[in-house]
XYZ file of C-alpha atoms in Angstrom:
777
model
C -23.331 192.202 170.622
C -21.756 189.648 168.339
C -23.972 186.630 168.207
C -25.238 187.157 164.607
C -23.849 184.708 162.160
C -22.860 185.974 158.758
C -22.649 183.227 156.154
C -21.956 184.968 152.784
C -18.132 184.956 152.632
C -15.907 181.826 152.293
C -13.378 181.584 155.126
C -11.823 178.150 154.859
C -11.054 175.453 152.295
C -11.185 171.725 152.970
C -7.794 170.183 152.420
C -7.345 167.531 149.743
C -4.056 165.720 150.472
C -4.129 163.660 147.312
C -4.777 166.639 145.027
C -2.005 168.540 146.788
C 0.456 165.730 146.193
C -0.505 165.389 142.548
C -0.176 169.096 142.104
C 3.249 169.059 143.661
C 4.383 166.307 141.322
C 3.119 168.223 138.314
C 4.897 171.428 139.476
C 8.235 169.494 139.843
C 7.992 167.909 136.397
C 6.308 170.506 134.246
C 7.599 174.103 133.546
C 5.074 176.788 134.360
C 4.272 180.066 132.784
C 5.908 181.886 135.773
C 9.199 180.064 135.277
C 9.070 180.572 131.558
C 8.534 184.388 131.939
C 11.331 184.436 134.496
C 13.701 182.812 131.946
C 12.622 185.062 129.118
C 12.160 188.421 130.769
C 14.180 188.179 134.020
C 13.085 188.728 137.613
C 10.585 191.484 136.861
C 8.341 189.140 135.031
C 7.959 187.029 138.173
C 6.931 190.082 140.244
C 3.547 190.501 138.513
C 1.063 191.025 141.343
C -1.567 188.459 142.220
C -2.001 184.817 141.404
C -2.776 183.157 138.071
C -6.459 184.312 138.172
C -5.761 187.914 139.077
C -2.913 188.897 136.740
C -3.208 191.605 134.167
C -5.800 190.644 131.592
C -3.418 191.474 128.731
C -1.214 188.537 129.784
C -4.017 185.960 129.994
C -3.907 184.964 126.249
C -0.105 184.896 126.363
C -0.131 182.733 129.488
C -2.598 180.323 127.999
C -0.560 179.964 124.786
C 2.769 179.585 126.530
C 1.402 176.997 129.036
C -0.145 175.083 126.168
C 3.108 175.017 124.218
C 5.109 174.023 127.339
C 2.640 171.280 128.060
C 2.833 170.061 124.455
C 6.670 169.972 124.716
C 6.456 167.843 127.873
C 4.019 165.501 126.221
C 6.329 165.196 123.240
C 9.214 164.159 125.463
C 7.031 161.635 127.318
C 5.627 160.145 124.080
C 9.091 159.875 122.515
C 10.405 158.142 125.613
C 7.458 155.685 126.032
C 6.810 155.085 122.338
C 10.344 155.124 121.003
C 10.428 153.632 117.582
C 6.947 154.756 116.425
C 6.586 156.646 113.225
C 6.584 160.445 112.972
C 2.775 160.664 112.252
C 1.989 158.805 115.435
C 4.161 161.197 117.491
C 2.557 164.240 115.922
C -0.913 162.790 116.611
C -0.011 162.392 120.395
C 1.270 165.995 120.499
C -1.683 167.796 118.991
C -4.733 165.549 119.461
C -4.359 164.384 123.051
C -3.926 167.900 124.721
C -6.761 169.301 122.621
C -9.029 166.493 123.593
C -8.195 166.883 127.306
C -8.836 170.667 127.060
C -12.152 169.990 125.445
C -13.093 167.589 128.193
C -12.161 170.247 130.802
C -14.269 172.903 129.020
C -17.211 170.511 128.834
C -17.068 169.842 132.571
C -16.873 173.587 133.406
C -19.778 174.374 131.083
C -22.001 171.558 132.349
C -25.272 172.719 133.898
C -25.395 172.704 137.731
C -27.689 170.234 139.407
C -30.546 171.447 141.637
C -29.814 170.565 145.290
C -32.915 169.232 147.103
C -31.412 168.166 150.499
C -29.615 170.107 153.190
C -26.831 167.544 153.330
C -26.077 168.154 149.650
C -25.422 171.868 150.434
C -23.317 170.994 153.515
C -21.099 168.604 151.593
C -20.015 171.233 149.106
C -16.508 172.515 149.426
C -16.169 176.341 149.627
C -15.083 176.505 145.981
C -18.002 174.332 144.845
C -20.488 176.226 146.989
C -19.316 179.571 145.453
C -20.497 178.294 142.025
C -24.135 179.217 142.970
C -25.765 175.801 142.726
C -29.564 176.185 142.569
C -31.251 174.999 145.762
C -34.865 173.902 146.307
C -35.539 172.411 149.765
C -38.684 171.362 151.664
C -37.814 171.693 155.331
C -38.978 172.848 158.745
C -38.035 176.270 160.150
C -36.088 175.797 163.339
C -35.150 179.416 164.095
C -36.372 182.663 162.505
C -35.960 186.394 163.481
C -36.296 189.334 161.212
C -34.489 191.794 163.409
C -31.209 189.862 163.529
C -31.712 188.264 160.058
C -31.345 184.743 161.325
C -33.072 181.858 159.581
C -32.275 178.136 160.000
C -34.171 175.321 158.364
C -33.876 171.516 158.852
C -34.889 168.521 156.798
C -34.390 164.811 157.344
C -30.734 165.072 156.260
C -29.536 168.056 158.300
C -29.785 171.786 158.927
C -28.650 174.776 156.910
C -28.605 178.586 157.278
C -30.593 180.614 154.764
C -29.943 184.309 153.954
C -33.206 185.624 152.573
C -33.788 188.264 149.845
C -36.914 189.492 151.658
C -36.900 189.379 155.476
C -40.386 190.987 155.607
C -42.198 187.601 155.160
C -42.860 186.259 158.622
C -42.190 182.679 159.563
C -42.282 180.779 162.849
C -40.330 177.873 164.176
C -42.061 174.644 163.143
C -43.478 175.937 159.853
C -43.092 173.642 156.864
C -41.533 175.772 154.057
C -40.120 175.559 150.609
C -36.758 177.231 150.289
C -35.292 178.376 146.954
C -31.998 180.081 146.408
C -28.359 179.451 145.509
C -25.426 178.061 147.466
C -22.816 180.190 149.299
C -19.526 179.221 150.883
C -20.492 180.952 154.211
C -18.157 181.847 157.078
C -17.990 178.338 158.544
C -20.150 175.925 156.574
C -21.942 176.108 153.224
C -25.292 177.921 153.283
C -28.065 179.288 151.072
C -28.133 182.860 149.849
C -30.709 184.921 147.937
C -33.259 182.690 149.511
C -37.073 182.780 149.097
C -39.168 181.300 151.940
C -42.606 180.021 151.038
C -44.666 178.846 154.038
C -46.640 175.743 153.125
C -48.339 175.005 156.428
C -47.731 175.055 160.200
C -45.879 172.007 161.408
C -43.859 170.656 164.255
C -40.161 170.929 165.132
C -38.080 167.899 164.317
C -36.926 165.383 166.934
C -33.617 166.732 168.273
C -30.420 164.783 168.401
C -28.865 164.687 171.890
C -25.266 166.021 171.896
C -22.863 166.489 174.776
C -21.730 170.110 175.101
C -18.059 169.212 174.774
C -18.678 167.573 171.418
C -19.927 170.914 169.803
C -16.330 172.223 169.554
C -15.681 169.697 166.748
C -17.997 171.721 164.473
C -19.773 168.673 162.946
C -23.265 169.808 164.165
C -23.302 173.355 162.784
C -26.932 174.420 161.877
C -28.318 171.077 163.236
C -31.340 170.812 165.520
C -29.961 169.227 168.706
C -30.599 168.828 172.397
C -28.149 169.445 175.281
C -28.135 169.156 179.045
C -26.469 171.200 181.717
C -26.789 173.540 184.655
C -27.686 177.183 184.034
C -24.913 179.210 185.616
C -25.849 182.734 184.349
C -28.972 184.274 182.875
C -29.237 187.870 181.579
C -31.358 189.848 179.184
C -29.519 190.730 175.995
C -31.016 192.389 172.874
C -34.477 191.448 174.114
C -33.430 187.787 174.290
C -32.595 185.590 177.279
C -28.875 184.760 177.282
C -27.891 181.663 179.304
C -24.555 180.182 180.246
C -25.009 176.418 180.269
C -22.320 174.344 181.981
C -21.701 170.631 181.914
C -18.443 169.696 183.707
C -15.594 171.870 182.257
C -17.590 172.748 179.119
C -19.582 176.002 178.781
C -22.176 176.913 176.100
C -23.921 180.217 175.339
C -27.716 179.677 174.782
C -29.861 182.424 173.269
C -33.645 182.129 173.754
C -35.671 184.238 171.323
C -39.066 184.472 173.059
C -39.255 184.723 176.925
C -41.286 186.134 179.759
C -39.770 188.736 182.132
C -38.419 187.289 185.359
C -37.777 183.837 184.064
C -34.005 184.301 184.248
C -34.069 184.292 188.052
C -35.866 180.906 188.057
C -33.314 179.208 185.810
C -30.002 180.005 187.545
C -28.573 176.825 189.197
C -31.274 174.652 187.611
C -30.453 171.585 185.569
C -32.232 171.781 182.201
C -32.508 170.115 178.830
C -32.663 172.538 175.888
C -33.421 171.968 172.199
C -32.111 174.484 169.639
C -29.961 175.189 166.552
C -26.166 175.121 166.687
C -24.760 178.384 165.325
C -21.147 179.274 164.839
C -20.010 182.573 166.439
C -17.386 184.890 165.024
C -15.580 188.005 166.141
C -15.250 191.240 164.156
C -12.433 189.784 162.073
C -14.722 186.828 161.233
C -12.593 184.438 163.240
C -14.401 181.512 164.851
C -14.719 181.989 168.607
C -17.096 179.158 169.494
C -20.668 177.891 169.036
C -23.964 179.117 170.404
C -27.370 177.390 170.713
C -30.216 179.385 169.191
C -33.610 178.502 170.834
C -37.030 179.670 169.467
C -38.665 179.995 172.865
C -39.123 178.694 176.416
C -41.124 175.763 175.078
C -37.860 174.112 174.140
C -36.476 174.433 177.724
C -37.296 171.554 180.048
C -36.297 171.757 183.707
C -34.918 168.477 185.009
C -33.856 169.745 188.456
C -35.259 173.090 189.644
C -32.962 175.553 191.334
C -33.314 176.028 195.102
C -35.732 178.795 196.066
C -32.985 180.321 198.285
C -29.502 180.238 196.678
C -27.992 180.495 200.177
C -29.793 177.404 201.508
C -26.992 174.939 200.702
C -24.686 173.602 203.384
C -21.944 175.992 204.421
C -18.437 175.155 203.191
C -15.036 176.358 204.393
C -12.307 177.891 202.203
C -10.133 174.865 202.445
C -13.025 172.426 201.493
C -13.661 174.336 198.232
C -10.477 172.732 196.808
C -12.010 169.223 197.042
C -15.177 167.389 196.150
C -17.421 166.195 198.953
C -19.283 162.813 198.845
C -22.638 163.073 196.967
C -21.895 166.635 195.781
C -22.354 167.724 192.117
C -19.638 170.110 190.968
C -21.985 171.879 188.511
C -24.156 173.363 191.238
C -23.610 176.293 193.605
C -21.647 176.109 196.864
C -22.026 178.427 199.870
C -19.138 179.804 201.921
C -19.121 182.438 204.759
C -16.271 184.779 205.490
C -15.001 188.249 206.398
C -14.478 190.742 203.611
C -10.811 191.619 203.106
C -11.121 193.464 199.782
C -13.933 194.343 197.401
C -13.848 195.850 193.868
C -17.622 196.237 193.078
C -18.709 194.448 189.897
C -15.255 192.792 189.537
C -13.879 190.753 192.408
C -14.435 190.076 196.080
C -12.022 188.526 198.662
C -13.144 186.945 201.873
C -11.338 185.038 204.530
C -12.301 182.461 207.224
C -10.232 180.450 209.704
C -9.032 177.993 207.043
C -7.924 180.414 204.344
C -9.047 182.974 201.765
C -11.518 182.809 198.910
C -11.595 184.809 195.657
C -15.139 185.537 194.381
C -15.680 186.632 190.767
C -18.949 188.580 190.850
C -20.848 191.138 188.834
C -22.787 192.322 191.875
C -22.203 196.059 192.516
C -23.408 196.484 196.162
C -20.562 197.946 198.161
C -18.960 196.020 200.988
C -16.636 197.351 203.712
C -13.572 195.437 205.014
C -14.577 193.469 208.135
C -18.121 192.822 206.950
C -19.233 189.184 207.311
C -20.985 187.866 204.134
C -22.513 184.752 202.682
C -21.342 183.829 199.176
C -23.074 181.487 196.712
C -21.322 180.531 193.507
C -19.574 177.820 191.559
C -16.276 176.334 192.822
C -13.419 176.449 190.314
C -11.281 173.437 191.099
C -8.984 173.718 188.070
C -7.135 176.819 189.467
C -5.913 175.159 192.638
C -6.683 178.035 195.024
C -10.099 178.561 196.494
C -12.020 180.411 193.845
C -15.767 180.917 193.290
C -17.062 182.041 189.908
C -20.418 183.784 189.009
C -20.867 184.484 192.638
C -23.578 186.428 194.522
C -23.370 187.593 198.128
C -25.421 188.945 200.983
C -24.303 190.758 204.130
C -24.738 188.793 207.403
C -23.245 191.159 209.984
C -20.767 193.943 210.621
C -17.354 193.058 212.140
C -13.842 194.362 212.663
C -11.398 194.435 209.785
C -8.931 191.547 209.908
C -5.278 192.238 210.689
C -2.920 191.343 207.855
C -0.397 188.576 208.276
C 3.298 189.498 207.959
C 4.752 187.646 205.018
C 7.912 187.533 202.922
C 8.074 187.634 199.140
C 9.252 183.962 199.112
C 6.244 182.876 201.113
C 3.915 184.804 198.879
C 5.385 183.334 195.686
C 5.148 179.805 197.138
C 1.365 180.156 197.389
C 1.211 179.875 201.160
C -0.915 183.079 201.415
C -3.295 182.667 198.390
C -6.313 185.034 198.748
C -5.275 186.070 202.225
C -4.541 189.517 203.680
C -0.807 190.089 204.068
C 1.681 192.813 204.941
C 5.112 193.184 203.161
C 8.073 195.508 203.138
C 9.475 196.219 199.633
C 11.196 198.803 197.495
C 9.584 200.461 194.449
C 11.062 199.522 191.032
C 8.567 201.383 188.834
C 4.907 202.332 188.606
C 2.450 202.576 185.708
C -0.693 204.602 185.343
C -1.630 203.750 181.714
C -4.642 201.587 182.497
C -8.088 203.215 182.875
C -8.951 200.854 185.745
C -5.886 200.164 187.859
C -2.627 201.705 189.087
C 0.269 199.168 188.837
C 3.480 198.973 190.893
C 6.572 196.847 190.383
C 8.257 195.987 193.683
C 11.325 194.164 194.974
C 11.517 192.436 198.335
C 14.923 190.967 198.955
C 15.809 189.024 195.794
C 12.198 188.518 194.715
C 10.060 190.664 192.461
C 6.274 190.945 192.507
C 3.516 193.382 191.634
C 0.855 195.344 193.451
C -2.294 196.938 192.059
C -4.847 199.469 193.242
C -8.250 199.897 191.584
C -8.672 203.540 190.625
C -12.260 203.410 192.055
C -10.522 203.200 195.515
C -8.212 206.183 194.912
C -4.582 206.669 193.815
C -1.156 206.681 195.540
C 0.474 210.164 195.169
C 3.468 210.372 192.856
C 5.803 211.553 195.637
C 5.372 208.200 197.372
C 6.155 205.932 194.416
C 9.542 207.222 193.321
C 12.055 204.528 192.290
C 13.837 202.959 195.255
C 11.310 204.228 197.729
C 11.019 201.936 200.791
C 7.370 201.187 201.512
C 5.167 198.870 203.568
C 2.109 197.570 201.721
C -0.956 195.694 202.947
C -3.326 193.818 200.633
C -4.711 190.519 199.422
C -2.340 188.094 197.788
C -3.950 186.506 194.714
C -2.668 184.144 192.046
C -3.622 185.829 188.741
C -6.894 187.120 190.220
C -8.638 186.748 186.872
C -6.197 189.143 185.135
C -3.459 187.032 183.505
C -1.634 190.109 182.057
C -0.525 191.066 185.581
C 1.532 187.979 186.208
C 1.290 184.985 188.443
C 1.052 186.740 191.854
C -0.444 190.183 192.650
C -0.992 192.129 195.874
C -4.408 193.800 195.699
C -4.400 197.057 197.696
C -7.707 198.127 199.212
C -6.997 201.924 199.336
C -4.085 204.361 199.255
C -3.796 203.871 203.072
C -2.439 200.411 202.381
C 0.715 202.126 200.936
C 2.817 203.343 203.847
C 5.984 205.305 203.114
C 8.978 204.158 205.202
C 11.887 205.906 203.536
C 12.444 208.245 200.546
C 15.209 207.586 198.070
C 18.488 208.980 199.380
C 19.461 212.439 198.143
C 16.251 213.098 196.177
C 15.303 216.463 197.855
C 18.814 217.970 197.485
C 18.873 217.049 193.817
C 15.862 219.261 193.169
C 17.713 222.218 194.841
C 21.079 221.763 193.058
C 21.657 224.243 190.182
C 23.587 221.563 188.299
C 20.278 219.799 187.748
C 17.729 222.617 187.301
C 19.920 224.804 185.087
C 20.141 222.294 182.209
C 16.484 221.769 182.581
C 15.779 225.464 182.160
C 17.965 225.533 179.104
C 16.054 222.614 177.574
C 12.752 224.390 178.334
C 13.931 227.633 176.735
C 15.142 225.746 173.572
C 11.833 223.897 173.387
C 9.906 227.245 173.656
C 12.014 228.797 170.950
C 11.320 225.835 168.618
C 7.589 226.173 169.323
C 7.749 229.901 168.488
C 9.615 229.213 165.203
C 7.073 226.487 164.358
C 4.121 228.843 165.009
C 5.659 231.359 162.654
C 6.136 228.861 159.900
C 2.563 227.679 160.384
C 1.207 231.274 160.107
C 3.171 231.867 156.914
C 2.049 228.546 155.397
C -1.528 229.413 156.204
C -1.275 232.877 154.564
C 0.347 231.278 151.487
C -2.462 228.674 151.331
C -5.132 231.387 151.484
C -3.482 233.450 148.840
C -3.204 230.451 146.516
C -6.831 229.584 147.143
C -7.887 233.158 146.333
C -5.824 233.107 143.130
C -7.320 229.689 142.188
C -10.845 230.986 142.818
C -10.331 234.062 140.671
C -8.725 231.935 137.894
C -11.674 229.534 138.073
C -14.090 232.421 137.864
C -12.327 233.808 134.819
C -12.297 230.400 133.110
C -15.926 229.715 133.871
C -16.995 233.201 132.698
C -15.077 232.651 129.491
C -16.797 229.282 128.984
C -20.198 230.842 129.572
C -19.493 233.629 127.126
C -18.424 231.026 124.559
C -21.683 229.190 125.089
C -23.637 232.455 124.640
C -21.780 232.996 121.415
C -22.754 229.486 120.219
C -26.392 230.230 121.153
C -26.334 233.379 119.018
C -24.813 231.395 116.149
C -27.593 228.837 116.459
C -30.207 231.545 116.273
C -28.562 233.405 113.419
C -27.508 230.377 111.355
C -29.373 227.155 111.931
C -32.725 228.557 112.827
C -32.608 230.912 109.817
C -31.587 228.015 107.595
C -34.603 226.009 108.821
C -36.884 228.983 108.236
C -35.505 229.184 104.665
C -36.231 225.500 104.157
C -39.848 226.185 105.220
C -40.180 228.963 102.697
C -38.829 226.719 99.958
C -41.363 224.005 100.869
C -44.131 226.627 100.616
C -42.819 227.469 97.149
C -42.877 223.862 96.156
C -46.519 223.654 97.247
C -47.282 226.567 94.953
C -45.310 225.148 92.012
C -47.196 221.806 92.150
C -50.305 223.510 90.802
C -48.701 226.320 88.748
C -45.457 224.924 87.252
C -45.094 221.191 87.960
C -42.016 220.861 85.789
C -40.014 222.957 88.306
C -41.025 221.017 91.383
C -38.271 218.322 91.112
C -35.537 220.983 90.919
C -37.025 222.872 93.826
C -37.211 219.682 95.995
C -33.571 218.839 95.235
C -32.644 222.291 96.486
C -34.710 221.697 99.680
C -33.024 218.329 100.215
C -29.549 219.903 99.868
C -30.537 222.642 102.319
C -31.797 220.056 104.847
C -28.504 218.009 104.626
C -26.610 221.215 105.277
C -28.733 221.975 108.329
C -28.216 218.435 109.683
C -24.427 218.814 109.304
C -24.509 222.126 111.154
C -26.699 220.691 113.981
C -24.371 217.699 114.379
C -21.365 219.923 114.610
C -23.055 222.086 117.287
C -24.134 219.026 119.261
C -20.586 217.777 119.509
C -19.566 221.068 121.119
C -22.528 221.645 123.450
C -22.371 218.673 125.899
C -22.529 219.960 129.474
C -19.517 219.727 131.678
C -19.605 218.377 135.227
C -19.357 221.057 137.949
C -17.445 220.479 141.203
C -19.018 221.568 144.560
C -16.210 224.080 145.298
C -16.796 225.717 141.929
C -20.476 226.413 142.698
C -19.984 229.940 144.078
C -17.781 230.941 141.162
C -20.368 229.640 138.693
C -23.172 231.613 140.395
C -21.037 234.725 140.149
C -20.559 234.191 136.506
C -24.298 233.794 135.888
C -24.992 237.038 137.667
C -22.160 238.945 135.953
C -23.400 237.928 132.496
C -26.579 239.946 133.178
C -24.634 243.145 132.897
C -23.587 245.569 135.615
C -27.006 247.210 136.312
C -28.705 243.945 136.929
C -25.740 242.253 138.683
C -25.764 244.850 141.457
C -29.247 243.723 142.464
C -28.003 240.213 143.339
C -26.420 238.975 146.553
C -24.742 235.633 147.208
C -24.542 233.928 150.611
C -22.699 230.679 149.896
C -21.258 228.675 152.791
C -17.954 227.095 151.598
C -18.411 223.917 153.747
C -21.935 223.446 152.295
C -20.572 223.836 148.766
C -17.843 221.299 149.499
C -20.599 218.782 150.464
C -22.279 219.044 147.056
C -21.580 216.205 144.589
C -20.785 217.104 140.963
C -24.347 216.109 139.898
C -25.958 218.173 142.681
C -23.843 221.279 141.892
C -24.663 221.065 138.157
C -28.426 220.686 138.744
C -28.510 223.543 141.272
C -26.682 225.756 138.755
C -29.479 225.152 136.159
C -32.135 225.967 138.789
C -30.241 229.095 139.823
C -29.983 230.265 136.212
C -33.736 229.868 135.679
C -34.467 231.688 139.000
C -32.118 234.579 138.179
C -33.752 234.887 134.743
C -37.247 234.939 136.273
C -36.196 237.549 138.828
C -34.957 239.886 136.086
C -37.695 239.261 133.431
C -40.884 238.782 135.541
C -40.372 239.724 139.190
C -38.776 243.148 138.582
C -37.060 242.735 141.961
C -34.841 245.380 143.480
C -32.949 242.807 145.539
C -32.426 239.037 145.017
C -30.414 236.823 147.391
C -29.102 233.325 146.488
C -27.987 231.349 149.579
C -26.565 227.857 150.276
C -26.325 226.920 153.890
C -25.729 223.603 155.751
C -28.460 221.956 157.858
C -28.864 218.728 159.797
C -28.322 215.951 157.225
C -29.157 218.300 154.372
C -28.127 221.419 152.490
C -30.581 224.307 151.921
C -30.440 226.262 148.628
C -32.726 229.318 148.670
C -33.565 232.097 146.181
C -35.592 235.020 147.594
C -36.447 238.393 146.102
C -38.620 241.433 146.910
C -40.342 241.560 143.520
C -43.938 241.488 142.375
C -44.678 237.956 143.519
C -47.354 235.715 142.053
C -49.900 233.017 142.888
C -48.144 229.579 142.600
C -51.528 227.861 142.281
C -52.245 229.886 139.129
C -49.205 228.669 137.221
C -50.297 227.111 133.931
C -48.800 224.136 132.131
C -47.095 226.392 129.619
C -44.912 227.890 132.391
C -41.883 225.634 131.875
C -39.513 227.402 134.254
C -41.030 226.235 137.557
C -41.827 222.793 136.072
C -38.159 222.382 135.084
C -37.047 223.367 138.582
C -39.398 220.863 140.219
C -38.196 218.132 137.862
C -34.537 218.788 138.683
C -35.359 218.838 142.405
C -36.982 215.384 142.077
C -33.860 214.068 140.317
C -31.830 215.288 143.315
C -34.231 213.717 145.808
C -34.698 217.206 147.275
C -37.776 218.829 148.908
C -38.912 221.748 146.618
C -41.198 224.519 147.634
C -42.252 227.903 146.185
C -43.700 230.601 148.557
C -45.065 233.759 147.002
C -47.863 236.217 147.213
C -48.713 239.191 145.015
C -46.680 242.222 146.051
C -44.681 240.247 148.673
C -41.832 238.796 146.621
C -40.949 235.142 145.968
C -39.058 232.505 147.924
C -37.831 229.269 146.288
C -36.348 226.582 148.671
C -34.617 223.265 148.004
C -33.532 220.926 150.849
C -30.969 218.593 149.374
C -29.889 215.423 151.215
C -26.172 215.282 151.943
C -24.226 212.739 149.863
C -20.659 211.586 149.766
C -18.905 213.781 147.172
C -17.480 210.625 145.579
C -20.841 208.855 145.173
C -22.431 208.602 141.780
C -25.659 210.554 141.442
């Protein structure tokens, strides 16, 4: 479904012929930065990517300086030419003062504060470039259409209508509410709109008086977002996204109407009724944001007024013949249904139906899926399409009247078919096969030649398929089917023969010599040689693939072992630093404390020595600060990649020493590890280090397993042991290990749980949501 209108991205720019002409004259007379760089540095300087605004930032000051100097040079030439004979001071004044003054004026205009827009027409009159400057908007208007689910909000004041994209769609509003809208301007996809809007409902009100517009005038685009009124005949009504979707027709013009609030069953009462509808005009775009028309957005059935109700029985109108469908009868309105009766010649359920009476054939475009058999007499109600020349009915419905005998096809030549003499009639034709195509999921296509003429035949795949042995090139066949001009499928060409089943394809003569060719060794021996060569190539390719896979696995194993060695080396280095901290800095701090205690004693016993002792303490503290700063610069944590997680866990376990390491088991799924982001892997490693330490120091477990397994939308990391266990509810605030684990789990957005009982081991579980590995934490 593609009715929603996005209005946040500029798609077009309003032309300014006069500005374009002035710009062209300036470009012809004034050298530019690009031409200057081309003269100085050669062709490469002109190949800098992007336009003037998106060049490398390092060139921006140079560009500004060069353009200023070139502009000054041009001004010098003009002043010397126009003011020839003036003194040198006057010339210099024109060179340096006038460009500087103009630049100052430009800067003052760019820096001027933006006016607050208080009318919808002020927003709509902005060009895309001006609307992108984020003018502040404050409107008092009436809501003409509002739906939270599809994020559609239109408001209208006395000057016009505008689309508003809200910051908060949770605030409800209804059509007719008087609101105050605040926000900023946006270029939108078709016309300027309001973004980052806030909607403040002041009071309930009434919808504005609509402006009557003919449907064909909407294609001009002047009434986008405006509250209007249209008239037409409802040709089609279906439920779509919980809305009622109408096709409104007035003459050759067609308009999609989407009604927000409806009651079930109303669509059947509207088809073929003439109505007057009030709503908001909304531009519609495809997936590439190209304009494909306009829709009318209607708040509810209260805005739909029936002018002429539809007949209770759609088949109650006077019966027409196939020939009379090509003309307008006196007193008849072309926008309403017609009724025609005929015998079914071909039916593709849900797509197309062909019937035939004594005056000719009729093509019926219908979405009705009830099956019909050839020979069945049916009544058809639909809308005559006069523009196509042949008898065609669009948006048709049908009902069976009686069973009859299938019609006999008329014998025709290719020339008669191409002349249009047998449009929509059942014909029979002798032809030879040129080619066939089976690349469409819906139809089988045949190219035929009859005499000097070429034409095509198609067979819907729902009716079966013609065997390949009967469609070889140059095969002589007799086909029966319905001749149709275009048949609603322009890609097939101007004339097509619609086959009803594979029985309509009768084989008359196979291509000469085709069976003996298959038995001649001159043909099958080269084919066997080609097959043998192809098999040999596949065998060689499989061998190369196996060797490449083995080489990749070996390189991956070497890389894993190398990463393990490097990570273990890094962890050992950090352990060494920790020991140095304990043996050096902590001891130094302890010595400072002892010296301070000594100072306290000297204050009372030997005051004269206190100053010297304090100087020594200050020197010791400065030394400790230098040592701490040096350690801090070397202790910043490094980011861990997901694929390195298993290697890091191995290193943590191995640093415990061989007796303890043998008690640990790792069950790490490689795909789950690949899903971890760098931040997740690093945090999990900290949690694992604390869990491993607890298992060794407190649990006294004989076996501890660390596992990482994928789940549905999450990854589960689990640590379980068979140790002493404990009561999680009895953990005090001084137990920092579990508190740190829970804090890190919250940072990951993971579900954290601890299951343990005395004597039954411990189980720690984290369910981590899956993230893109390239996302920031």
